[in-house]
mmCIF file of C-alpha atoms in Angstrom:
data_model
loop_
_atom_site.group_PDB
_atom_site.id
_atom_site.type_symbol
_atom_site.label_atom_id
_atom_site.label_comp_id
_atom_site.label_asym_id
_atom_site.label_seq_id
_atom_site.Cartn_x
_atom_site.Cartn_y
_atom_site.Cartn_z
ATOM 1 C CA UNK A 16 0.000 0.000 0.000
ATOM 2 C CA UNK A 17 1.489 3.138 -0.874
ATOM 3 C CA UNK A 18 1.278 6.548 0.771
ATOM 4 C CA UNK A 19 -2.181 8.325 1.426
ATOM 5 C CA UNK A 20 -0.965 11.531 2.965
ATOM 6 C CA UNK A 21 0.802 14.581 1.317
ATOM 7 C CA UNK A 22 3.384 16.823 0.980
ATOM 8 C CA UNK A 23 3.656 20.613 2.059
ATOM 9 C CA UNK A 24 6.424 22.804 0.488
ATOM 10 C CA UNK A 25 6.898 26.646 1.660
ATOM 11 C CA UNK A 26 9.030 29.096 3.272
ATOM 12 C CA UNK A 27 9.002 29.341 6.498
ATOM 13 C CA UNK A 28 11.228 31.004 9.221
ATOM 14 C CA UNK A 29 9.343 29.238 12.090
ATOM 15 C CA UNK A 30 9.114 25.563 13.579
ATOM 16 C CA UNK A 31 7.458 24.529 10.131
ATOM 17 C CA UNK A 32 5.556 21.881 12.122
ATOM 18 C CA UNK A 33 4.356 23.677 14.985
ATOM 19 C CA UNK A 34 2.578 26.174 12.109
ATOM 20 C CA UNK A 35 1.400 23.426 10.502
ATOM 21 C CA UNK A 36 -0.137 21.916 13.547
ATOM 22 C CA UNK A 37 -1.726 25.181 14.196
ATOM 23 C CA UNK A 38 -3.146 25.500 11.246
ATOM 24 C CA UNK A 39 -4.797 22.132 11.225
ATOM 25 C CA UNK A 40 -2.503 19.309 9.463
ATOM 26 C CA UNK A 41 -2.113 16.113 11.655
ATOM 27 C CA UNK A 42 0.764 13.909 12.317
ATOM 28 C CA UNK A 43 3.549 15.715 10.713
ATOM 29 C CA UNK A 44 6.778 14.492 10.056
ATOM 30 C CA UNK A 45 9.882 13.994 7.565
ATOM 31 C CA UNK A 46 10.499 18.239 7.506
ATOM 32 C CA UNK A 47 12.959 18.455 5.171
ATOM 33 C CA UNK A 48 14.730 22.264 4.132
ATOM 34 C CA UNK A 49 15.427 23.057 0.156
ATOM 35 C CA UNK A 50 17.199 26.144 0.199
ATOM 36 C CA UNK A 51 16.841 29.909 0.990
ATOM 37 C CA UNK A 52 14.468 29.077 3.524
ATOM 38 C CA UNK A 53 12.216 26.712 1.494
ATOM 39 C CA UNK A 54 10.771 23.790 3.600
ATOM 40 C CA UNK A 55 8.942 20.074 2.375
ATOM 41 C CA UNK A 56 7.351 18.588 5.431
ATOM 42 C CA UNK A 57 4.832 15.432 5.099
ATOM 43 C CA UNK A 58 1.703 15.149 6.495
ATOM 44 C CA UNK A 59 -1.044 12.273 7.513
ATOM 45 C CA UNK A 60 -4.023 14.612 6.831
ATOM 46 C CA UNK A 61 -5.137 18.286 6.927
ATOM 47 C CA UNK A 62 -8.463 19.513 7.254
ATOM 48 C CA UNK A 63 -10.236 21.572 4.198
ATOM 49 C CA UNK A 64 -9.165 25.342 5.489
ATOM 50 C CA UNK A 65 -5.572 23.884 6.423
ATOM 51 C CA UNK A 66 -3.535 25.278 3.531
ATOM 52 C CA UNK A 67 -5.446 28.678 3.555
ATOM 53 C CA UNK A 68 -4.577 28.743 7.576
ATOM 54 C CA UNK A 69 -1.279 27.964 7.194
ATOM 55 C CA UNK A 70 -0.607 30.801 4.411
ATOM 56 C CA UNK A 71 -2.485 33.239 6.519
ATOM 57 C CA UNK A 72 -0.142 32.444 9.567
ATOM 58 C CA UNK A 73 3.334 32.771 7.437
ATOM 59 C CA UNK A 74 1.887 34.952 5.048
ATOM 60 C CA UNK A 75 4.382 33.009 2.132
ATOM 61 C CA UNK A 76 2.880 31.277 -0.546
ATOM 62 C CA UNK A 77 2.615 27.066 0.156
ATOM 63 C CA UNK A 78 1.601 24.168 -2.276
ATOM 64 C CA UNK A 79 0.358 20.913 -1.086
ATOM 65 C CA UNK A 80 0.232 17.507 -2.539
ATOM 66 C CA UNK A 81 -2.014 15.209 -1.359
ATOM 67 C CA UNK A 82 -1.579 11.067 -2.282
ATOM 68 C CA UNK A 83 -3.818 8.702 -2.957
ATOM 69 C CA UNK A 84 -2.439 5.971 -2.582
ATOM 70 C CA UNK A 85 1.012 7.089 -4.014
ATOM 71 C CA UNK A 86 -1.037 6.639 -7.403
ATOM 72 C CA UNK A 87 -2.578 9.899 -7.800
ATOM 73 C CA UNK A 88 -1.909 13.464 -6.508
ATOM 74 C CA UNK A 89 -3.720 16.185 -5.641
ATOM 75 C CA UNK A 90 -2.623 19.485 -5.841
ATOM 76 C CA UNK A 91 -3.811 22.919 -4.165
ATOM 77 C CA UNK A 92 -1.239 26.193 -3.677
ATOM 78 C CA UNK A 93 -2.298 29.284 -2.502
ATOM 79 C CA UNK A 94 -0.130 32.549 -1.646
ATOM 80 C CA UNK A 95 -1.093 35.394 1.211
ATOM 81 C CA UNK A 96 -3.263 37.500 -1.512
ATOM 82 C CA UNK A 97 -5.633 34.840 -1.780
ATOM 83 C CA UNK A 98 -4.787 33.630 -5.241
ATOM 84 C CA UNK A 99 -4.942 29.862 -5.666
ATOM 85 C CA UNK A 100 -5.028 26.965 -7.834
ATOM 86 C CA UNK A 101 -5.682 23.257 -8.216
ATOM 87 C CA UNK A 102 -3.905 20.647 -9.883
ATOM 88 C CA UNK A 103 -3.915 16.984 -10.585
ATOM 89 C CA UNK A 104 -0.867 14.312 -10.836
ATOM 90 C CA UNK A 105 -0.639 11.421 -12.783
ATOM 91 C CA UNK A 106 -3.949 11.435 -14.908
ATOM 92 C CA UNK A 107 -4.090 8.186 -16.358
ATOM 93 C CA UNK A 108 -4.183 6.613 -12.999
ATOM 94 C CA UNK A 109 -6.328 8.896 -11.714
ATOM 95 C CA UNK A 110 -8.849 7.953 -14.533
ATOM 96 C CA UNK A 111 -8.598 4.006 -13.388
ATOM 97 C CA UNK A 112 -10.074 5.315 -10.264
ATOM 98 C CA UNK A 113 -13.041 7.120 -11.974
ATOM 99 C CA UNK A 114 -11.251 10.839 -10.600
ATOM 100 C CA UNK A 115 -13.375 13.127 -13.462
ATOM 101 C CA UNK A 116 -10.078 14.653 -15.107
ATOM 102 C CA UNK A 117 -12.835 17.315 -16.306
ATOM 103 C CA UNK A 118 -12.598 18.665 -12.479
ATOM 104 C CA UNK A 119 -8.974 19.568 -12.861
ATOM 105 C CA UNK A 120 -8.204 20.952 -16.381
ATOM 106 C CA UNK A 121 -4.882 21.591 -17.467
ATOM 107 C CA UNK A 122 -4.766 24.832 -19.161
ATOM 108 C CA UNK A 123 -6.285 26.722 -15.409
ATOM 109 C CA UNK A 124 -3.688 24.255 -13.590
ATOM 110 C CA UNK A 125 -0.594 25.919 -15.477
ATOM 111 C CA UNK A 126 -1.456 29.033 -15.671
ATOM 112 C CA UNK A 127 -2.216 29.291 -11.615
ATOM 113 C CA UNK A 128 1.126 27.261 -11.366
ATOM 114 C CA UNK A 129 2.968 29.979 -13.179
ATOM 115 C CA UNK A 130 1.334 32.603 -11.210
ATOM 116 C CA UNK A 131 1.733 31.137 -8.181
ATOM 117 C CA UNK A 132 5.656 30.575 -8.840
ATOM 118 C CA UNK A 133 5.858 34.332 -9.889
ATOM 119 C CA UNK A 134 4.147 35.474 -6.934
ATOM 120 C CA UNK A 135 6.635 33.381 -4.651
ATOM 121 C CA UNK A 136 9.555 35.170 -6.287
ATOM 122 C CA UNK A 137 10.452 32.090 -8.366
ATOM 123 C CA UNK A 138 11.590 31.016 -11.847
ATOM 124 C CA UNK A 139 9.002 29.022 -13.270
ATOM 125 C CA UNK A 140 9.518 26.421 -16.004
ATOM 126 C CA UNK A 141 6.229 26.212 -18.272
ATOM 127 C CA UNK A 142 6.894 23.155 -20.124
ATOM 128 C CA UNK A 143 8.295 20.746 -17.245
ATOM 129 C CA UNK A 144 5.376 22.357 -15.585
ATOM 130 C CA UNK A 145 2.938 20.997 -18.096
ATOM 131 C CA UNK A 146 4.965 17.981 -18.818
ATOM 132 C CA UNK A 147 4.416 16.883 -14.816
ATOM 133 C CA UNK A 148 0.282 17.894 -14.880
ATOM 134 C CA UNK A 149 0.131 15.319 -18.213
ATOM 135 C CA UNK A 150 2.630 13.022 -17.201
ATOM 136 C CA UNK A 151 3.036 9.277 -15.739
ATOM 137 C CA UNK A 152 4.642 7.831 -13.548
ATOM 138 C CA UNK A 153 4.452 4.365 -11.190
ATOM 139 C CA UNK A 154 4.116 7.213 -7.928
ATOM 140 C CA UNK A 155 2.755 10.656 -7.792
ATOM 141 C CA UNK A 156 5.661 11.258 -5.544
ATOM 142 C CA UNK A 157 8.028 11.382 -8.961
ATOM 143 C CA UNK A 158 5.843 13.822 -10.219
ATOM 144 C CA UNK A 159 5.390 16.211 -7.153
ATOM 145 C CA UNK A 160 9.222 15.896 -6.348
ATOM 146 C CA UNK A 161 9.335 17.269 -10.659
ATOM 147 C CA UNK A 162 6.473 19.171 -9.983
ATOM 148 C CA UNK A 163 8.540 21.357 -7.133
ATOM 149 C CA UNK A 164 11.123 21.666 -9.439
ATOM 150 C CA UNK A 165 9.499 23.016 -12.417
ATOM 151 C CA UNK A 166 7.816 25.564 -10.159
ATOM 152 C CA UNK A 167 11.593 26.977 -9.600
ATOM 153 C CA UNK A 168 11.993 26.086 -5.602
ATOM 154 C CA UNK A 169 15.671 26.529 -4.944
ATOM 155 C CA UNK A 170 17.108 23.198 -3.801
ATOM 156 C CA UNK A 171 14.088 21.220 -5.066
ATOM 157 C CA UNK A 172 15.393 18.466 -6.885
ATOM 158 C CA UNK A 173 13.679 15.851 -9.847
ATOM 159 C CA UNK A 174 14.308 12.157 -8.615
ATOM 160 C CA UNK A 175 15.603 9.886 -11.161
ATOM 161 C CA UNK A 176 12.481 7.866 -11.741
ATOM 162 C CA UNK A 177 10.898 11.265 -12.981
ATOM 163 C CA UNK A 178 13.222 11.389 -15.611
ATOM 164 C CA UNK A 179 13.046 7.979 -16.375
ATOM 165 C CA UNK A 180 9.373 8.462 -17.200
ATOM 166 C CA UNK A 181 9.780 10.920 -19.494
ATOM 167 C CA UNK A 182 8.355 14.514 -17.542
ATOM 168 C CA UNK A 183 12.095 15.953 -16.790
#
């Protein structure tokens, strides 16, 4: 069985877990630093209002990426003016398990992606962006991990298995 909770990436100058905590994610662990204070910490489960808490409390942008399964992901980012988006990982699986791709369209996904990126004082890439939102790969991990990357986070870093599946 492969991992049902999710990932939360943002900069934070706090005790990243005791924020998250806070603002309503449960059983938080593996908080990992990127660079220039850029954080990935995993999660068991957050509650719906979690990622908009969080971003009110460190008023930085955050994305999250929730797994089903370590088969499909589920994105949502949001920075501290309220702009957001939704995304979806690994669409092919996600259609085995009868996930209406029509719910999470790709053109809305990059464009919030780029605008989110932008808005976090990043470098976006638009094509490894797209390439992870209609890519495969055996876990939605790959694709978050490319994901991160393609949204510019300093230190974020494609695993090997992404590239091996053809979205680096």
């Amino acid at each position: 069985m492969g991992n049902s909770g999710g990932s939360l990436t943002t900069r934070s100058t706090g005790e990243l877990d005791q924020l998250m905590r806070a603002a309503g994610f449960t059983d938080i662990d593996d908080t990992n630093a990127l660079a220039e204070g850029w954080q990935v910490a995993d999660f068991a489960d957050a509650g719906r209002d979690s990622l908009a808490n969080l971003v009110q409390r460190t008023g930085t942008p955050a994305v999250t990426v929730t797994f089903h399964d370590s088969d499909v992901g589920f994105i949502e980012a949001r920075t501290p003016d309220g702009h957001s988006w939704e995304g979806l990982l690994n669409r092919e699986m996600a259609e085995s398990y009868e996930i209406p791709l029509e719910h999470f369209p790709i053109e809305p996904a990059v464009a919030g992606a780029l605008a989110w990126s932008t808005a976090a004082g990043l470098t976006p890439d638009e094509k490894a962006i797209r390439q992870t939102l209609t890519g495969s790969a055996v876990f939605a991990e790959e694709l978050s991990s490319a994901l991160l990357a393609a949204l510019g986070l300093p230190g974020a870093t494609q695993t090997s298995h992404a590239r091996t599946w053809g979205i680096a």
